[in-house]
């Protein structure tokens, strides 16, 4: 009777090699195709909610050194570059802090951008805003940070209905999206006129009174103008969304946001 050859146990060296190969494959996939991103704050409500989980399309605009983890790609500027479009929701690397932000692209190179009494002006022209039903959410701690939302209807108390005024804004070029307002005169409802330099972009959050973005200078902790090289990719679709403190608390997942188009 032939004896079967016993399977040799995997050595520590083979296990380490397997782990290294898996990490390399994951790193290549993350660098070239899609990067996971979890929404930590409410600056993009109601387009994106705290706890939304999505993948960033890194092929959309080509690749720069920031496309690789820790910015280690040996790319001097950008390769396979494709020009972003006004209205895209974009993840980018902050020019100073190095943190990843997600905002809406408002100003292209050569544009002028200004806010007047809460109305966006592009190249001297006001962008159309049409009021619609308010955005309503529960007043409670949100996400892993546990922050509470600001409400336009005053102090509502824990568990109450927190409202924000909502309008549909249509940008030059035809892209329409919802914007939120807490109170007139808050944040950067009035700004000087900004000129977007070549090779840079101007970003704003849809939750206009609760967004640190290009309306605020980098020297003051804001975003300022963002170089093309700092763009990581475009956010196209929410994969799933958790209303709890942890992404994997599946019982808190929002059933209406699976694969929701952005």
Short mmCIF file of N, CA and C in Angstrom, two decimals, residues 1 73 79 92 113 136 151 191 194 209 230 255-256 261:
data_model
loop_
_atom_site.label_atom_id
_atom_site.label_comp_id
_atom_site.label_asym_id
_atom_site.label_seq_id
_atom_site.Cartn_x
_atom_site.Cartn_y
_atom_site.Cartn_z
N UNK A 1 0.85 -1.19 0.00
CA UNK A 1 0.00 0.00 0.00
C UNK A 1 0.89 1.24 0.00
N UNK A 73 5.39 57.58 -3.84
CA UNK A 73 5.53 57.34 -5.28
C UNK A 73 6.56 58.30 -5.88
N UNK A 79 1.08 61.94 -13.61
CA UNK A 79 1.09 61.18 -14.85
C UNK A 79 -0.32 60.71 -15.17
N UNK A 92 -8.64 64.84 -1.30
CA UNK A 92 -7.33 65.44 -1.58
C UNK A 92 -6.50 65.49 -0.30
N UNK A 113 -13.83 83.21 -7.38
CA UNK A 113 -14.83 82.64 -6.48
C UNK A 113 -15.07 83.63 -5.34
N UNK A 136 -33.33 67.13 7.89
CA UNK A 136 -33.67 66.81 9.28
C UNK A 136 -32.88 65.59 9.73
N UNK A 151 -27.96 73.09 14.56
CA UNK A 151 -29.35 73.12 14.07
C UNK A 151 -29.78 74.54 13.76
N UNK A 191 -17.07 86.68 1.71
CA UNK A 191 -15.62 86.54 1.55
C UNK A 191 -15.11 87.56 0.52
N UNK A 194 -11.72 85.45 -4.56
CA UNK A 194 -10.53 84.62 -4.70
C UNK A 194 -10.26 84.35 -6.18
N UNK A 209 -21.97 76.18 6.45
CA UNK A 209 -21.62 76.83 7.71
C UNK A 209 -20.80 75.93 8.63
N UNK A 230 -2.09 67.24 -5.30
CA UNK A 230 -2.64 66.78 -4.02
C UNK A 230 -3.98 66.06 -4.16
N UNK A 255 -29.99 51.55 5.90
CA UNK A 255 -30.44 50.70 4.79
C UNK A 255 -30.64 51.43 3.48
N UNK A 256 -30.81 52.76 3.51
CA UNK A 256 -31.09 53.50 2.28
C UNK A 256 -29.83 54.04 1.61
N UNK A 261 -25.34 56.51 -5.19
CA UNK A 261 -24.55 57.35 -6.08
C UNK A 261 -24.37 58.74 -5.48
#
